[in-house]
Short mmCIF file of C-alpha atoms in Angstrom, two decimals:
data_model
loop_
_atom_site.label_atom_id
_atom_site.label_comp_id
_atom_site.label_asym_id
_atom_site.label_seq_id
_atom_site.Cartn_x
_atom_site.Cartn_y
_atom_site.Cartn_z
CA MET A 1 0.61 156.09 -6.26
CA ASN A 2 -1.73 157.05 -8.79
CA THR A 3 -0.94 154.65 -11.67
CA ILE A 4 -2.56 151.47 -12.62
CA TYR A 5 -0.08 148.47 -11.49
CA ASN A 6 0.12 145.87 -14.39
CA PRO A 7 2.18 143.11 -12.76
CA LYS A 8 3.32 141.41 -15.85
CA GLN A 9 4.23 144.60 -17.74
CA TYR A 10 5.88 145.80 -14.73
CA TRP A 11 8.04 142.93 -14.00
CA GLU A 12 8.89 142.30 -17.87
CA GLU A 13 10.20 145.74 -18.13
CA ARG A 14 12.17 145.44 -15.04
CA LEU A 15 13.80 142.10 -15.84
CA SER A 16 14.39 142.77 -19.37
CA GLY A 17 16.52 145.79 -18.47
CA ARG A 18 18.00 144.44 -15.23
CA PHE A 19 18.16 140.49 -15.22
CA ASN A 20 20.30 140.61 -11.99
CA LEU A 21 19.63 140.92 -8.17
CA ARG A 22 18.81 144.58 -8.44
CA GLY A 23 16.15 143.83 -11.14
CA VAL A 24 14.56 141.14 -8.78
CA GLY A 25 15.57 142.75 -5.70
CA HIS A 26 15.25 146.30 -4.14
CA ILE A 27 15.32 148.73 -7.38
CA GLY A 28 16.33 151.51 -4.84
CA PHE A 29 19.53 149.73 -3.89
CA THR A 30 22.68 148.92 -5.92
CA GLU A 31 23.62 145.52 -7.24
CA HIS A 32 26.16 145.43 -4.48
CA TYR A 33 23.79 146.00 -1.62
CA ASN A 34 21.18 143.73 -3.02
CA ALA A 35 23.67 140.99 -3.15
CA TRP A 36 23.94 141.42 0.72
CA LEU A 37 20.04 141.19 0.89
CA TYR A 38 20.10 137.87 -0.87
CA LYS A 39 22.93 136.75 1.34
CA ARG A 40 20.74 137.38 4.15
CA LYS A 41 17.92 135.34 2.66
CA GLN A 42 20.22 132.42 1.94
CA HIS A 43 21.38 132.57 5.58
CA CYS A 44 17.63 132.75 6.79
CA ILE A 45 16.55 129.51 4.70
CA GLU A 46 19.51 127.56 5.48
CA SER A 47 18.93 128.20 9.24
CA TYR A 48 15.40 127.03 8.85
CA PHE A 49 16.16 123.84 7.20
CA ARG A 50 19.52 122.97 9.08
CA GLY A 51 19.65 119.49 9.65
CA ALA A 52 16.70 118.54 7.22
CA SER A 53 17.34 116.58 3.99
CA LEU A 54 15.63 118.17 0.99
CA LYS A 55 17.11 115.38 -1.12
CA GLY A 56 14.26 114.25 -3.53
CA LYS A 57 11.58 116.76 -2.28
CA ASP A 58 9.42 118.16 -4.85
CA VAL A 59 9.77 122.18 -4.71
CA LEU A 60 7.76 124.75 -6.45
CA ASP A 61 9.41 127.90 -6.52
CA ILE A 62 7.09 130.98 -7.26
CA GLY A 63 8.45 133.97 -8.71
CA SER A 64 11.79 132.56 -9.74
CA GLY A 65 13.35 135.64 -11.14
CA THR A 66 17.10 135.05 -11.82
CA GLY A 67 17.10 131.61 -10.19
CA PHE A 68 18.31 132.37 -6.91
CA PHE A 69 16.31 129.74 -4.99
CA VAL A 70 16.36 127.43 -8.02
CA LYS A 71 19.87 126.93 -7.65
CA TRP A 72 19.93 126.77 -3.83
CA TYR A 73 17.31 123.85 -3.67
CA LEU A 74 18.84 121.97 -6.59
CA GLU A 75 22.08 122.01 -4.78
CA LYS A 76 20.32 120.46 -1.71
CA GLY A 77 19.16 117.61 -4.15
CA ALA A 78 15.60 118.60 -4.45
CA ASN A 79 13.26 118.45 -7.60
CA VAL A 80 12.61 121.94 -8.56
CA CYS A 81 9.67 123.40 -10.67
CA GLY A 82 9.64 127.17 -11.29
CA ILE A 83 7.19 129.80 -12.38
CA ASP A 84 7.37 133.20 -12.92
CA ILE A 85 5.19 135.93 -14.36
CA THR A 86 7.64 137.02 -16.79
CA GLU A 87 8.76 135.46 -20.11
CA THR A 88 12.19 136.96 -19.62
CA SER A 89 12.70 134.99 -16.40
CA ILE A 90 11.29 131.67 -17.67
CA GLN A 91 13.24 131.78 -21.11
CA LYS A 92 16.77 132.50 -19.37
CA LEU A 93 16.05 129.86 -16.67
CA ARG A 94 15.23 127.31 -19.19
CA ARG A 95 18.53 127.93 -20.71
CA GLN A 96 20.54 127.66 -17.50
CA TYR A 97 18.70 124.77 -15.51
CA ASN A 98 17.53 121.47 -16.46
CA CYS A 99 14.12 121.85 -14.90
CA ASP A 100 10.47 122.50 -15.63
CA PHE A 101 9.69 126.37 -15.91
CA TYR A 102 6.45 127.85 -16.83
CA THR A 103 5.00 131.53 -17.47
CA GLN A 104 2.41 131.64 -14.93
CA ASP A 105 0.79 133.98 -12.41
CA ILE A 106 0.11 132.26 -9.19
CA SER A 107 -2.98 134.66 -8.63
CA ALA A 108 -4.49 133.53 -11.95
CA ALA A 109 -7.99 132.07 -11.61
CA ASP A 110 -7.22 129.49 -14.55
CA LEU A 111 -3.75 128.35 -13.06
CA MET A 112 -3.16 124.78 -13.30
CA LEU A 113 -0.16 122.97 -11.65
CA SER A 114 1.14 120.00 -12.80
CA LYS A 115 1.40 118.16 -9.58
CA LYS A 116 1.46 118.71 -5.63
CA PHE A 117 4.74 119.69 -3.93
CA ASP A 118 6.34 119.13 -0.62
CA ILE A 119 7.51 122.59 -0.42
CA ILE A 120 6.50 125.73 -2.10
CA ASN A 121 8.83 128.58 -1.96
CA MET A 122 7.74 132.15 -2.48
CA TRP A 123 10.06 135.12 -1.35
CA ASP A 124 8.95 138.59 -2.26
CA VAL A 125 5.97 137.81 -4.27
CA MET A 126 2.69 138.03 -2.00
CA TYR A 127 3.23 141.65 -1.06
CA HIS A 128 3.34 142.31 -5.09
CA ILE A 129 -0.18 140.85 -5.57
CA VAL A 130 -1.93 143.96 -4.62
CA SER A 131 -5.43 142.91 -5.39
CA PRO A 132 -7.41 141.61 -2.63
CA ASP A 133 -9.04 139.05 -5.09
CA GLY A 134 -5.68 138.04 -6.56
CA PHE A 135 -4.49 137.62 -3.02
CA LEU A 136 -7.20 134.97 -2.34
CA ARG A 137 -6.87 133.30 -5.61
CA ALA A 138 -3.06 132.87 -4.88
CA PHE A 139 -3.65 131.09 -1.81
CA ARG A 140 -6.33 129.05 -3.30
CA ASN A 141 -3.99 127.86 -6.07
CA ILE A 142 -1.16 127.37 -3.25
CA ARG A 143 -3.31 125.22 -1.02
CA ASN A 144 -4.24 123.09 -4.33
CA GLY A 145 -0.66 122.55 -5.25
CA LEU A 146 0.65 121.48 -1.61
CA LYS A 147 0.82 118.37 -0.40
CA VAL A 148 -0.81 117.52 3.08
CA GLY A 149 1.95 117.93 5.45
CA GLY A 150 3.85 120.16 2.95
CA LEU A 151 5.40 123.58 3.80
CA LEU A 152 4.70 126.99 2.46
CA LEU A 153 7.58 129.85 2.84
CA PHE A 154 7.13 133.13 1.93
CA THR A 155 7.81 136.90 3.03
CA ASP A 156 5.88 139.99 4.03
CA TRP A 157 6.00 142.72 6.41
CA PHE A 158 4.39 140.32 9.25
CA GLY A 159 5.35 142.45 11.98
CA LEU A 160 3.11 145.41 11.00
CA ALA A 161 0.40 146.15 13.44
CA GLY A 162 -1.76 146.61 10.23
CA ASP A 163 -1.73 146.33 6.29
CA LYS A 164 -0.15 149.44 4.47
CA ARG A 165 0.28 150.15 1.03
CA LEU A 166 3.93 151.21 0.46
CA ALA A 167 3.83 151.52 -3.38
CA ASP A 168 1.71 150.96 -6.37
CA HIS A 169 3.31 147.49 -6.58
CA VAL A 170 3.59 146.72 -2.94
CA GLN A 171 0.92 146.04 -0.38
CA ALA A 172 2.31 144.88 2.83
CA ARG A 173 0.24 142.59 4.91
CA CYS A 174 0.56 141.94 8.65
CA LEU A 175 0.44 138.43 10.27
CA ASP A 176 -3.09 139.04 11.67
CA THR A 177 -4.34 139.45 7.95
CA TYR A 178 -3.02 135.93 7.18
CA ASN A 179 -3.95 134.52 10.48
CA LYS A 180 -7.63 135.59 9.40
CA VAL A 181 -7.40 133.65 5.80
CA LEU A 182 -5.11 130.67 5.90
CA PRO A 183 -6.32 128.42 8.65
CA ALA A 184 -9.80 128.25 6.93
CA MET A 185 -7.81 126.59 3.90
CA GLY A 186 -5.92 124.30 6.14
CA LEU A 187 -2.69 126.08 6.66
CA GLN A 188 -1.29 126.19 10.01
CA LEU A 189 1.46 128.79 10.98
CA VAL A 190 4.73 126.74 11.90
CA GLY A 191 6.49 130.20 12.68
CA ALA A 192 7.58 133.70 11.75
CA TYR A 193 11.38 134.41 11.54
CA PRO A 194 13.42 137.63 11.24
CA LEU A 195 14.74 138.31 7.84
CA TYR A 196 15.83 141.80 8.00
CA THR A 197 16.20 144.39 10.42
CA LEU A 198 18.91 146.85 9.41
CA LEU A 199 19.10 145.53 5.95
CA ASN A 200 16.46 146.64 3.42
CA GLN A 201 16.17 150.15 5.12
CA ASN A 202 17.50 153.66 4.28
CA ASN A 203 19.55 154.16 7.32
CA PHE A 204 22.43 156.65 6.41
CA GLY A 205 21.65 157.23 2.73
CA ARG A 206 24.66 156.53 0.42
CA LEU A 207 26.83 155.14 3.54
CA ASP A 208 24.63 152.34 3.64
CA GLU A 209 26.39 150.73 0.59
CA HIS A 210 29.36 150.77 2.66
CA LEU A 211 27.76 149.37 5.81
CA ALA A 212 25.72 146.45 4.23
CA TRP A 213 28.23 143.68 5.56
CA LEU A 214 27.78 145.19 9.13
CA TYR A 215 23.93 145.21 8.63
CA TRP A 216 24.08 141.53 7.35
CA THR A 217 26.25 140.36 10.32
CA LEU A 218 23.92 142.22 13.01
CA ASP A 219 20.60 140.99 10.98
CA ASN A 220 21.95 137.46 11.53
CA PHE A 221 21.79 137.68 15.31
CA ALA A 222 18.24 139.08 15.34
CA THR A 223 15.72 136.97 17.28
CA ASP A 224 12.45 138.79 16.95
CA ILE A 225 10.57 139.87 13.66
CA SER A 226 10.87 143.67 12.87
CA ASP A 227 7.79 145.79 12.98
CA ASN A 228 8.76 147.81 9.82
CA ASN A 229 10.64 145.21 7.64
CA VAL A 230 10.29 142.12 5.71
CA SER A 231 10.22 138.70 7.55
CA LEU A 232 9.59 135.12 6.83
CA ALA A 233 6.77 132.78 7.74
CA VAL A 234 6.54 129.07 7.36
CA TRP A 235 2.91 127.30 7.07
CA GLN A 236 1.95 123.66 6.85
CA LEU A 237 -0.79 122.36 5.06
CA ARG A 238 -2.55 120.18 7.76
CA HIS A 239 -5.58 119.08 5.51
CA GLY A 240 -6.50 119.36 2.05
#
């Protein structure tokens, strides 16, 4: 991990070469395996919002990538705005969906959002913001873009005992780190929920490709967040 990580360059190169679930997902796994990872994400978000109506809700999708969550929220009747750090993503999504899409970096000091949102959706983004200053700027921008009472959904290695640098482009942060920062910004933790336990791991090498369906099935029964894998946390803005 001796290279200098340039987020925009890194993701432009990844998505221009692979505008698919492997490009936005885990580059170490195949497209087939990544489809199971995203199927698990869908199961997780559907479980959280089960029984809730999202019709007419204003949603900001941060790190829209190939539009997986854009499509999901639109199917629920939400009004979706998407931002991504790459031109590749935004140009393709503008041709595919009738939504507002912007090439923006959530951690930028000069970020300007068009309005406030009921829900800010941010999967697999925060741990790619490796800079401590960028980390804080991202949450200031998020707080400024969230309605009071609004929800923030994002993923990280919340079950870790402490923060850990996993790659040049991955800074895993534990739940304690967020608990030291977000309440002061008016964000209160609603809950942390298991996402991956067996998935997203190199368990048996090439055999994992054939076991993805089993990992997905077993992960759907998980009740505790993993101490070495990605989980989902939901926060609510209690005051501006």
